[in-house]
Amino acid sequence: MTRGRREEPGPWAFDLNLVVTYRCNLQCSHCIADCGPRRREALAVEDGERWIDAAAATGRLSVVGLTGGEPLLRLDAVRRLLAHASRRGAEGGIVTNCFWATSAAAARAKLAELRELGLRHLTVSCDGFHVPAVPLERVRRAVGAALELELGVTVNVVVTRDGPYSLLEVPDLLGVPRSELGRSVEIKEIAPLLIGRAAREIPRDALIRTDQPEWFDGPCRYVGRSPAVAPDGAVFACCCFGDSTRRAEARIGWAGNARERPLTDILEEMPRNLLFRLLEQNGPYALLRLVRARCPELRTRKRYFTTCDVCVELYRPAVRRRLASVLNELAVEARG
């Protein structure tokens, strides 16, 4: 970190993610938020509308993403939130497991209605965790209907050593024309993060990891640019925090609570937060290397899959305590 004149961090354009519900018709073993049929925590629509207003007031809101759990278990809430986001000039996105695509006609009707309300992007999954519970054909129908309606599509493929699918097979499995790849369709391989149910139920030897830094060494594209708000008002700088009901302040990227402080203020502070700024500029692995250098006695993993996987390591209690000390030292050095 250089001394002398320092420029103020510039503003970030961002997508706001709202956790519509922790309830889900599935109970996947890789779920970082412990979602499932028995969960009842849900976002009050009035809170969601108020938080969309607060995000729009920053002048930097681009997209409102509705996630969960399975947000379409609360269809009326999704309708209202999409419409409100559209009124505030933001596009709408939904993350869904596609349980509702029981026929081609049903899939098109559902997405056509939501498109009228402001939906512009659909995120689905195609992997060994979701497909056993939601037939592949339903995901295929949802993707096909989305492309017919000119919606953008992201397909997440959660990969493990013994997983049945990779991004190579997914286009054919879902009937995605090769001409759409990289245009209206993005297919991403992601790894299970060791949070929540995944930390308890996924065998460690099933995870794909490497000691090749090019897999996981780089700036974070999501911190501050993809903040999330949980039903209880907990605000996080990215969407990979897990279950906000369990010690929210210890979760990845916790930034405050929108029930206790104005969300606009919390969002405006994110670009000035030293931790978030370093993650955005240098990435979690650069921070982890710095912590290791200053705390050589610290024991950490040596193999990772993605930048998100490294961030999970940074937030382990033993590492986080030392990280806090290093951040304090950096702040003092910068002031000097």
Short mmCIF file of N, CA and C in Angstrom, two decimals, residues 23-186:
data_model
loop_
_atom_site.label_atom_id
_atom_site.label_comp_id
_atom_site.label_asym_id
_atom_site.label_seq_id
_atom_site.Cartn_x
_atom_site.Cartn_y
_atom_site.Cartn_z
N ARG A 23 -37.32 -21.04 2.52
CA ARG A 23 -38.02 -22.29 2.24
C ARG A 23 -37.69 -22.74 0.83
N CYS A 24 -37.57 -24.06 0.67
CA CYS A 24 -37.30 -24.64 -0.64
C CYS A 24 -37.98 -26.00 -0.69
N ASN A 25 -38.45 -26.37 -1.87
CA ASN A 25 -39.03 -27.70 -2.02
C ASN A 25 -37.96 -28.78 -2.07
N LEU A 26 -36.69 -28.39 -2.18
CA LEU A 26 -35.57 -29.32 -2.17
C LEU A 26 -34.77 -29.15 -0.88
N GLN A 27 -33.92 -30.10 -0.62
CA GLN A 27 -33.00 -30.02 0.52
C GLN A 27 -31.64 -30.56 0.06
N CYS A 28 -31.02 -29.84 -0.84
CA CYS A 28 -29.78 -30.30 -1.47
C CYS A 28 -28.63 -30.32 -0.47
N SER A 29 -27.75 -31.30 -0.62
CA SER A 29 -26.65 -31.44 0.32
C SER A 29 -25.60 -30.35 0.16
N HIS A 30 -25.59 -29.65 -0.97
CA HIS A 30 -24.57 -28.61 -1.18
C HIS A 30 -25.05 -27.23 -0.74
N CYS A 31 -26.26 -27.12 -0.18
CA CYS A 31 -26.86 -25.80 0.10
C CYS A 31 -26.11 -25.10 1.23
N ILE A 32 -25.58 -23.92 0.94
CA ILE A 32 -24.82 -23.18 1.95
C ILE A 32 -25.73 -22.51 2.97
N ALA A 33 -27.01 -22.35 2.64
CA ALA A 33 -27.93 -21.63 3.53
C ALA A 33 -28.87 -22.55 4.29
N ASP A 34 -28.69 -23.86 4.19
CA ASP A 34 -29.55 -24.82 4.89
C ASP A 34 -31.03 -24.65 4.54
N CYS A 35 -31.31 -24.28 3.30
CA CYS A 35 -32.70 -24.13 2.88
C CYS A 35 -33.38 -25.50 2.79
N GLY A 36 -34.70 -25.50 2.90
CA GLY A 36 -35.43 -26.75 2.82
C GLY A 36 -36.91 -26.55 3.09
N PRO A 37 -37.69 -27.62 3.01
CA PRO A 37 -39.15 -27.51 3.16
C PRO A 37 -39.61 -27.02 4.52
N ARG A 38 -38.79 -27.20 5.56
CA ARG A 38 -39.22 -26.81 6.90
C ARG A 38 -38.90 -25.37 7.27
N ARG A 39 -38.12 -24.70 6.46
CA ARG A 39 -37.78 -23.32 6.77
C ARG A 39 -38.99 -22.42 6.52
N ARG A 40 -39.16 -21.42 7.36
CA ARG A 40 -40.31 -20.52 7.24
C ARG A 40 -39.91 -19.05 7.15
N GLU A 41 -38.62 -18.73 7.31
CA GLU A 41 -38.23 -17.33 7.25
C GLU A 41 -38.48 -16.78 5.85
N ALA A 42 -39.13 -15.63 5.76
CA ALA A 42 -39.49 -15.07 4.46
C ALA A 42 -39.42 -13.55 4.52
N LEU A 43 -39.13 -12.96 3.39
CA LEU A 43 -39.03 -11.52 3.27
C LEU A 43 -40.42 -10.90 3.23
N ALA A 44 -40.66 -9.91 4.07
CA ALA A 44 -41.89 -9.13 3.98
C ALA A 44 -41.80 -8.27 2.72
N VAL A 45 -42.83 -8.32 1.89
CA VAL A 45 -42.78 -7.59 0.62
C VAL A 45 -42.56 -6.11 0.84
N GLU A 46 -43.17 -5.57 1.89
CA GLU A 46 -42.99 -4.15 2.17
C GLU A 46 -41.53 -3.82 2.47
N ASP A 47 -40.85 -4.72 3.19
CA ASP A 47 -39.42 -4.51 3.43
C ASP A 47 -38.65 -4.56 2.12
N GLY A 48 -38.97 -5.55 1.28
CA GLY A 48 -38.28 -5.66 0.01
C GLY A 48 -38.45 -4.42 -0.84
N GLU A 49 -39.65 -3.89 -0.90
CA GLU A 49 -39.89 -2.68 -1.68
C GLU A 49 -39.12 -1.50 -1.10
N ARG A 50 -39.09 -1.42 0.22
CA ARG A 50 -38.35 -0.32 0.86
C ARG A 50 -36.86 -0.43 0.58
N TRP A 51 -36.34 -1.65 0.58
CA TRP A 51 -34.91 -1.83 0.35
C TRP A 51 -34.56 -1.61 -1.13
N ILE A 52 -35.47 -1.92 -2.03
CA ILE A 52 -35.26 -1.57 -3.43
C ILE A 52 -35.20 -0.05 -3.59
N ASP A 53 -36.11 0.64 -2.92
CA ASP A 53 -36.09 2.11 -2.96
C ASP A 53 -34.77 2.66 -2.45
N ALA A 54 -34.28 2.09 -1.35
CA ALA A 54 -33.02 2.56 -0.76
C ALA A 54 -31.85 2.32 -1.70
N ALA A 55 -31.85 1.16 -2.34
CA ALA A 55 -30.77 0.86 -3.29
C ALA A 55 -30.84 1.78 -4.50
N ALA A 56 -32.05 2.02 -5.00
CA ALA A 56 -32.21 2.91 -6.15
C ALA A 56 -31.77 4.33 -5.82
N ALA A 57 -31.92 4.72 -4.55
CA ALA A 57 -31.55 6.08 -4.15
C ALA A 57 -30.05 6.34 -4.29
N THR A 58 -29.24 5.30 -4.37
CA THR A 58 -27.81 5.49 -4.55
C THR A 58 -27.47 5.90 -5.98
N GLY A 59 -28.40 5.68 -6.91
CA GLY A 59 -28.14 5.97 -8.31
C GLY A 59 -27.28 4.93 -8.99
N ARG A 60 -27.02 3.80 -8.33
CA ARG A 60 -26.10 2.80 -8.87
C ARG A 60 -26.74 1.43 -9.02
N LEU A 61 -28.04 1.33 -8.77
CA LEU A 61 -28.71 0.03 -8.83
C LEU A 61 -28.94 -0.37 -10.29
N SER A 62 -28.54 -1.59 -10.62
CA SER A 62 -28.69 -2.09 -11.99
C SER A 62 -29.75 -3.19 -12.08
N VAL A 63 -29.65 -4.19 -11.19
CA VAL A 63 -30.52 -5.37 -11.24
C VAL A 63 -31.00 -5.69 -9.83
N VAL A 64 -32.23 -6.15 -9.71
CA VAL A 64 -32.72 -6.72 -8.46
C VAL A 64 -32.90 -8.21 -8.69
N GLY A 65 -32.11 -9.02 -7.99
CA GLY A 65 -32.19 -10.47 -8.11
C GLY A 65 -32.97 -11.06 -6.96
N LEU A 66 -33.87 -11.96 -7.26
CA LEU A 66 -34.70 -12.60 -6.24
C LEU A 66 -34.23 -14.04 -6.09
N THR A 67 -33.88 -14.41 -4.87
CA THR A 67 -33.26 -15.70 -4.65
C THR A 67 -33.81 -16.33 -3.39
N GLY A 68 -33.24 -17.45 -2.98
CA GLY A 68 -33.72 -18.16 -1.80
C GLY A 68 -32.71 -19.19 -1.34
N GLY A 69 -33.23 -20.34 -0.89
CA GLY A 69 -34.54 -20.93 -1.06
C GLY A 69 -35.01 -20.91 -2.51
N GLU A 70 -36.28 -21.21 -2.65
CA GLU A 70 -36.91 -21.18 -3.97
C GLU A 70 -37.91 -20.02 -3.99
N PRO A 71 -37.54 -18.91 -4.64
CA PRO A 71 -38.39 -17.73 -4.59
C PRO A 71 -39.77 -17.93 -5.19
N LEU A 72 -39.89 -18.82 -6.19
CA LEU A 72 -41.19 -18.97 -6.84
C LEU A 72 -42.18 -19.79 -6.03
N LEU A 73 -41.78 -20.23 -4.84
CA LEU A 73 -42.77 -20.73 -3.88
C LEU A 73 -43.59 -19.58 -3.31
N ARG A 74 -43.13 -18.36 -3.51
CA ARG A 74 -43.85 -17.15 -3.08
C ARG A 74 -44.11 -16.29 -4.33
N LEU A 75 -44.93 -16.80 -5.21
CA LEU A 75 -45.14 -16.17 -6.50
C LEU A 75 -45.69 -14.76 -6.38
N ASP A 76 -46.64 -14.54 -5.48
CA ASP A 76 -47.21 -13.19 -5.34
C ASP A 76 -46.15 -12.19 -4.91
N ALA A 77 -45.28 -12.60 -3.99
CA ALA A 77 -44.20 -11.70 -3.55
C ALA A 77 -43.25 -11.41 -4.71
N VAL A 78 -42.92 -12.43 -5.49
CA VAL A 78 -42.04 -12.24 -6.64
C VAL A 78 -42.66 -11.26 -7.63
N ARG A 79 -43.95 -11.41 -7.90
CA ARG A 79 -44.62 -10.48 -8.82
C ARG A 79 -44.49 -9.04 -8.33
N ARG A 80 -44.79 -8.81 -7.08
CA ARG A 80 -44.76 -7.45 -6.55
C ARG A 80 -43.34 -6.87 -6.57
N LEU A 81 -42.37 -7.67 -6.21
CA LEU A 81 -40.99 -7.17 -6.14
C LEU A 81 -40.43 -6.90 -7.53
N LEU A 82 -40.73 -7.75 -8.50
CA LEU A 82 -40.29 -7.48 -9.87
C LEU A 82 -40.89 -6.18 -10.38
N ALA A 83 -42.19 -6.01 -10.15
CA ALA A 83 -42.86 -4.80 -10.63
C ALA A 83 -42.28 -3.56 -9.96
N HIS A 84 -41.98 -3.65 -8.67
CA HIS A 84 -41.44 -2.50 -7.96
C HIS A 84 -40.04 -2.18 -8.45
N ALA A 85 -39.23 -3.21 -8.67
CA ALA A 85 -37.88 -2.97 -9.20
C ALA A 85 -37.95 -2.30 -10.57
N SER A 86 -38.88 -2.75 -11.40
CA SER A 86 -39.02 -2.16 -12.73
C SER A 86 -39.41 -0.69 -12.63
N ARG A 87 -40.30 -0.37 -11.70
CA ARG A 87 -40.68 1.04 -11.53
C ARG A 87 -39.51 1.90 -11.11
N ARG A 88 -38.55 1.30 -10.42
CA ARG A 88 -37.37 2.05 -9.98
C ARG A 88 -36.22 1.96 -10.97
N GLY A 89 -36.49 1.46 -12.17
CA GLY A 89 -35.50 1.47 -13.24
C GLY A 89 -34.51 0.31 -13.23
N ALA A 90 -34.80 -0.74 -12.44
CA ALA A 90 -33.89 -1.88 -12.36
C ALA A 90 -34.48 -3.08 -13.08
N GLU A 91 -33.61 -3.87 -13.72
CA GLU A 91 -34.04 -5.12 -14.31
C GLU A 91 -34.22 -6.17 -13.22
N GLY A 92 -35.03 -7.19 -13.51
CA GLY A 92 -35.28 -8.24 -12.53
C GLY A 92 -34.61 -9.54 -12.91
N GLY A 93 -34.14 -10.27 -11.91
CA GLY A 93 -33.57 -11.60 -12.10
C GLY A 93 -34.13 -12.55 -11.07
N ILE A 94 -34.18 -13.82 -11.41
CA ILE A 94 -34.68 -14.85 -10.49
C ILE A 94 -33.73 -16.05 -10.53
N VAL A 95 -33.43 -16.59 -9.35
CA VAL A 95 -32.68 -17.84 -9.23
C VAL A 95 -33.69 -18.93 -8.84
N THR A 96 -33.81 -19.97 -9.64
CA THR A 96 -34.86 -20.95 -9.42
C THR A 96 -34.40 -22.35 -9.77
N ASN A 97 -35.04 -23.35 -9.15
CA ASN A 97 -34.71 -24.74 -9.48
C ASN A 97 -35.62 -25.31 -10.57
N CYS A 98 -36.58 -24.50 -11.06
CA CYS A 98 -37.43 -24.86 -12.21
C CYS A 98 -38.49 -25.91 -11.90
N PHE A 99 -38.84 -26.11 -10.64
CA PHE A 99 -39.85 -27.11 -10.30
C PHE A 99 -41.18 -26.84 -10.99
N TRP A 100 -41.43 -25.59 -11.35
CA TRP A 100 -42.70 -25.13 -11.89
C TRP A 100 -42.85 -25.40 -13.39
N ALA A 101 -41.77 -25.82 -14.07
CA ALA A 101 -41.82 -26.02 -15.52
C ALA A 101 -42.35 -27.41 -15.84
N THR A 102 -43.60 -27.67 -15.47
CA THR A 102 -44.19 -29.00 -15.60
C THR A 102 -44.55 -29.34 -17.04
N SER A 103 -44.62 -28.34 -17.90
CA SER A 103 -44.84 -28.55 -19.33
C SER A 103 -44.24 -27.35 -20.06
N ALA A 104 -44.07 -27.48 -21.36
CA ALA A 104 -43.54 -26.36 -22.13
C ALA A 104 -44.47 -25.16 -22.05
N ALA A 105 -45.78 -25.44 -22.10
CA ALA A 105 -46.75 -24.34 -22.03
C ALA A 105 -46.71 -23.66 -20.66
N ALA A 106 -46.58 -24.46 -19.59
CA ALA A 106 -46.54 -23.88 -18.25
C ALA A 106 -45.28 -23.04 -18.06
N ALA A 107 -44.16 -23.51 -18.58
CA ALA A 107 -42.91 -22.77 -18.45
C ALA A 107 -43.00 -21.44 -19.18
N ARG A 108 -43.54 -21.47 -20.40
CA ARG A 108 -43.62 -20.23 -21.17
C ARG A 108 -44.60 -19.25 -20.54
N ALA A 109 -45.72 -19.75 -20.06
CA ALA A 109 -46.73 -18.88 -19.46
C ALA A 109 -46.17 -18.20 -18.21
N LYS A 110 -45.48 -18.97 -17.38
CA LYS A 110 -44.92 -18.41 -16.15
C LYS A 110 -43.91 -17.31 -16.46
N LEU A 111 -42.98 -17.61 -17.36
CA LEU A 111 -41.93 -16.63 -17.64
C LEU A 111 -42.46 -15.44 -18.43
N ALA A 112 -43.46 -15.66 -19.28
CA ALA A 112 -44.04 -14.54 -20.02
C ALA A 112 -44.70 -13.56 -19.07
N GLU A 113 -45.42 -14.08 -18.07
CA GLU A 113 -46.04 -13.20 -17.07
C GLU A 113 -44.99 -12.41 -16.31
N LEU A 114 -43.93 -13.09 -15.88
CA LEU A 114 -42.90 -12.42 -15.10
C LEU A 114 -42.10 -11.44 -15.95
N ARG A 115 -41.94 -11.76 -17.24
CA ARG A 115 -41.25 -10.83 -18.12
C ARG A 115 -42.02 -9.53 -18.23
N GLU A 116 -43.32 -9.60 -18.30
CA GLU A 116 -44.14 -8.39 -18.36
C GLU A 116 -43.94 -7.52 -17.12
N LEU A 117 -43.63 -8.15 -16.00
CA LEU A 117 -43.43 -7.42 -14.75
C LEU A 117 -42.01 -6.90 -14.57
N GLY A 118 -41.09 -7.31 -15.45
CA GLY A 118 -39.73 -6.78 -15.36
C GLY A 118 -38.62 -7.81 -15.34
N LEU A 119 -38.96 -9.10 -15.38
CA LEU A 119 -37.93 -10.13 -15.38
C LEU A 119 -37.10 -10.05 -16.66
N ARG A 120 -35.77 -10.08 -16.51
CA ARG A 120 -34.89 -10.03 -17.67
C ARG A 120 -33.82 -11.13 -17.64
N HIS A 121 -33.70 -11.83 -16.50
CA HIS A 121 -32.65 -12.84 -16.42
C HIS A 121 -33.09 -13.99 -15.53
N LEU A 122 -32.76 -15.20 -15.96
CA LEU A 122 -33.09 -16.42 -15.23
C LEU A 122 -31.81 -17.17 -14.91
N THR A 123 -31.64 -17.58 -13.65
CA THR A 123 -30.50 -18.40 -13.25
C THR A 123 -31.02 -19.76 -12.78
N VAL A 124 -30.50 -20.83 -13.38
CA VAL A 124 -30.94 -22.18 -13.07
C VAL A 124 -29.71 -23.03 -12.77
N SER A 125 -29.96 -24.27 -12.37
CA SER A 125 -28.86 -25.20 -12.08
C SER A 125 -29.04 -26.49 -12.87
N CYS A 126 -27.92 -27.08 -13.23
CA CYS A 126 -27.94 -28.38 -13.90
C CYS A 126 -26.73 -29.16 -13.38
N ASP A 127 -26.97 -30.01 -12.39
CA ASP A 127 -25.86 -30.76 -11.78
C ASP A 127 -26.43 -31.94 -11.00
N GLY A 128 -25.54 -32.70 -10.41
CA GLY A 128 -25.94 -33.89 -9.68
C GLY A 128 -26.65 -33.63 -8.37
N PHE A 129 -26.66 -32.38 -7.91
CA PHE A 129 -27.38 -32.04 -6.68
C PHE A 129 -28.84 -31.71 -6.96
N HIS A 130 -29.12 -31.07 -8.10
CA HIS A 130 -30.48 -30.62 -8.39
C HIS A 130 -31.27 -31.61 -9.24
N VAL A 131 -30.62 -32.19 -10.25
CA VAL A 131 -31.35 -33.00 -11.22
C VAL A 131 -32.05 -34.20 -10.59
N PRO A 132 -31.50 -34.88 -9.59
CA PRO A 132 -32.26 -35.99 -9.01
C PRO A 132 -33.61 -35.57 -8.42
N ALA A 133 -33.72 -34.31 -7.98
CA ALA A 133 -34.96 -33.85 -7.36
C ALA A 133 -35.88 -33.13 -8.34
N VAL A 134 -35.30 -32.41 -9.28
CA VAL A 134 -36.07 -31.73 -10.32
C VAL A 134 -35.67 -32.33 -11.67
N PRO A 135 -36.56 -32.99 -12.36
CA PRO A 135 -36.20 -33.66 -13.61
C PRO A 135 -35.51 -32.70 -14.59
N LEU A 136 -34.52 -33.22 -15.27
CA LEU A 136 -33.75 -32.42 -16.23
C LEU A 136 -34.66 -31.77 -17.26
N GLU A 137 -35.72 -32.46 -17.63
CA GLU A 137 -36.61 -31.92 -18.65
C GLU A 137 -37.25 -30.61 -18.21
N ARG A 138 -37.47 -30.44 -16.91
CA ARG A 138 -38.06 -29.18 -16.45
C ARG A 138 -37.07 -28.02 -16.60
N VAL A 139 -35.82 -28.30 -16.31
CA VAL A 139 -34.80 -27.26 -16.50
C VAL A 139 -34.70 -26.92 -17.98
N ARG A 140 -34.74 -27.94 -18.81
CA ARG A 140 -34.67 -27.74 -20.27
C ARG A 140 -35.84 -26.87 -20.75
N ARG A 141 -37.03 -27.17 -20.24
CA ARG A 141 -38.20 -26.36 -20.64
C ARG A 141 -38.06 -24.91 -20.20
N ALA A 142 -37.59 -24.70 -18.98
CA ALA A 142 -37.44 -23.34 -18.48
C ALA A 142 -36.43 -22.56 -19.30
N VAL A 143 -35.32 -23.20 -19.62
CA VAL A 143 -34.28 -22.52 -20.43
C VAL A 143 -34.82 -22.24 -21.83
N GLY A 144 -35.51 -23.20 -22.42
CA GLY A 144 -36.08 -22.99 -23.75
C GLY A 144 -37.07 -21.85 -23.78
N ALA A 145 -37.94 -21.79 -22.77
CA ALA A 145 -38.92 -20.71 -22.71
C ALA A 145 -38.24 -19.36 -22.50
N ALA A 146 -37.21 -19.34 -21.67
CA ALA A 146 -36.48 -18.09 -21.43
C ALA A 146 -35.86 -17.57 -22.72
N LEU A 147 -35.26 -18.47 -23.52
CA LEU A 147 -34.65 -18.04 -24.77
C LEU A 147 -35.70 -17.57 -25.77
N GLU A 148 -36.83 -18.23 -25.82
CA GLU A 148 -37.92 -17.78 -26.69
C GLU A 148 -38.35 -16.36 -26.34
N LEU A 149 -38.35 -16.05 -25.04
CA LEU A 149 -38.79 -14.74 -24.56
C LEU A 149 -37.67 -13.73 -24.49
N GLU A 150 -36.48 -14.12 -25.00
CA GLU A 150 -35.31 -13.24 -25.05
C GLU A 150 -34.86 -12.80 -23.66
N LEU A 151 -34.92 -13.73 -22.71
CA LEU A 151 -34.35 -13.51 -21.39
C LEU A 151 -32.92 -14.01 -21.38
N GLY A 152 -32.08 -13.37 -20.61
CA GLY A 152 -30.74 -13.91 -20.39
C GLY A 152 -30.81 -15.10 -19.46
N VAL A 153 -29.90 -16.04 -19.63
CA VAL A 153 -29.89 -17.27 -18.83
C VAL A 153 -28.49 -17.54 -18.32
N THR A 154 -28.39 -17.85 -17.03
CA THR A 154 -27.16 -18.38 -16.46
C THR A 154 -27.45 -19.79 -15.95
N VAL A 155 -26.60 -20.73 -16.30
CA VAL A 155 -26.73 -22.10 -15.81
C VAL A 155 -25.55 -22.38 -14.89
N ASN A 156 -25.83 -22.62 -13.64
CA ASN A 156 -24.78 -22.99 -12.68
C ASN A 156 -24.64 -24.51 -12.64
N VAL A 157 -23.41 -24.97 -12.75
CA VAL A 157 -23.12 -26.40 -12.67
C VAL A 157 -22.21 -26.60 -11.47
N VAL A 158 -22.75 -27.16 -10.40
CA VAL A 158 -21.96 -27.42 -9.20
C VAL A 158 -21.20 -28.73 -9.43
N VAL A 159 -19.88 -28.64 -9.45
CA VAL A 159 -19.08 -29.80 -9.85
C VAL A 159 -18.35 -30.41 -8.66
N THR A 160 -18.29 -31.74 -8.67
CA THR A 160 -17.50 -32.52 -7.72
C THR A 160 -16.78 -33.60 -8.52
N ARG A 161 -15.90 -34.32 -7.84
CA ARG A 161 -15.13 -35.36 -8.55
C ARG A 161 -16.03 -36.43 -9.14
N ASP A 162 -17.10 -36.76 -8.44
CA ASP A 162 -17.98 -37.81 -8.93
C ASP A 162 -19.27 -37.27 -9.54
N GLY A 163 -19.33 -35.96 -9.81
CA GLY A 163 -20.53 -35.36 -10.37
C GLY A 163 -20.78 -35.83 -11.80
N PRO A 164 -22.06 -35.95 -12.19
CA PRO A 164 -22.39 -36.51 -13.51
C PRO A 164 -22.25 -35.52 -14.65
N TYR A 165 -22.21 -34.19 -14.36
CA TYR A 165 -22.22 -33.21 -15.44
C TYR A 165 -21.08 -32.21 -15.29
N SER A 166 -20.68 -31.66 -16.44
CA SER A 166 -19.78 -30.52 -16.47
C SER A 166 -20.33 -29.54 -17.50
N LEU A 167 -19.70 -28.41 -17.63
CA LEU A 167 -20.21 -27.42 -18.59
C LEU A 167 -20.11 -27.91 -20.03
N LEU A 168 -19.31 -28.94 -20.28
CA LEU A 168 -19.19 -29.46 -21.64
C LEU A 168 -20.47 -30.14 -22.11
N GLU A 169 -21.15 -30.86 -21.20
CA GLU A 169 -22.36 -31.59 -21.58
C GLU A 169 -23.63 -30.74 -21.52
N VAL A 170 -23.61 -29.68 -20.70
CA VAL A 170 -24.84 -28.95 -20.39
C VAL A 170 -25.54 -28.36 -21.61
N PRO A 171 -24.83 -27.74 -22.56
CA PRO A 171 -25.57 -27.18 -23.71
C PRO A 171 -26.44 -28.21 -24.43
N ASP A 172 -25.91 -29.40 -24.65
CA ASP A 172 -26.71 -30.43 -25.32
C ASP A 172 -27.83 -30.95 -24.42
N LEU A 173 -27.53 -31.12 -23.14
CA LEU A 173 -28.56 -31.60 -22.21
C LEU A 173 -29.74 -30.65 -22.15
N LEU A 174 -29.49 -29.35 -22.24
CA LEU A 174 -30.55 -28.36 -22.10
C LEU A 174 -31.03 -27.80 -23.44
N GLY A 175 -30.47 -28.32 -24.53
CA GLY A 175 -30.91 -27.86 -25.84
C GLY A 175 -30.53 -26.43 -26.14
N VAL A 176 -29.38 -25.99 -25.63
CA VAL A 176 -28.94 -24.62 -25.86
C VAL A 176 -28.16 -24.55 -27.17
N PRO A 177 -28.59 -23.74 -28.10
CA PRO A 177 -27.83 -23.59 -29.35
C PRO A 177 -26.44 -23.03 -29.07
N ARG A 178 -25.45 -23.58 -29.75
CA ARG A 178 -24.08 -23.11 -29.52
C ARG A 178 -23.94 -21.63 -29.84
N SER A 179 -24.76 -21.13 -30.73
CA SER A 179 -24.69 -19.71 -31.09
C SER A 179 -25.09 -18.80 -29.94
N GLU A 180 -25.82 -19.35 -28.95
CA GLU A 180 -26.27 -18.53 -27.82
C GLU A 180 -25.24 -18.48 -26.69
N LEU A 181 -24.28 -19.40 -26.69
CA LEU A 181 -23.29 -19.45 -25.62
C LEU A 181 -22.43 -18.20 -25.65
N GLY A 182 -22.29 -17.57 -24.49
CA GLY A 182 -21.52 -16.34 -24.41
C GLY A 182 -22.31 -15.12 -24.83
N ARG A 183 -23.52 -15.32 -25.31
CA ARG A 183 -24.39 -14.20 -25.67
C ARG A 183 -25.55 -14.13 -24.68
N SER A 184 -26.61 -14.87 -24.95
CA SER A 184 -27.75 -14.86 -24.03
C SER A 184 -27.63 -15.93 -22.96
N VAL A 185 -26.70 -16.88 -23.12
CA VAL A 185 -26.54 -17.97 -22.15
C VAL A 185 -25.11 -18.02 -21.64
N GLU A 186 -24.97 -18.07 -20.32
CA GLU A 186 -23.67 -18.28 -19.68
C GLU A 186 -23.74 -19.54 -18.84
#
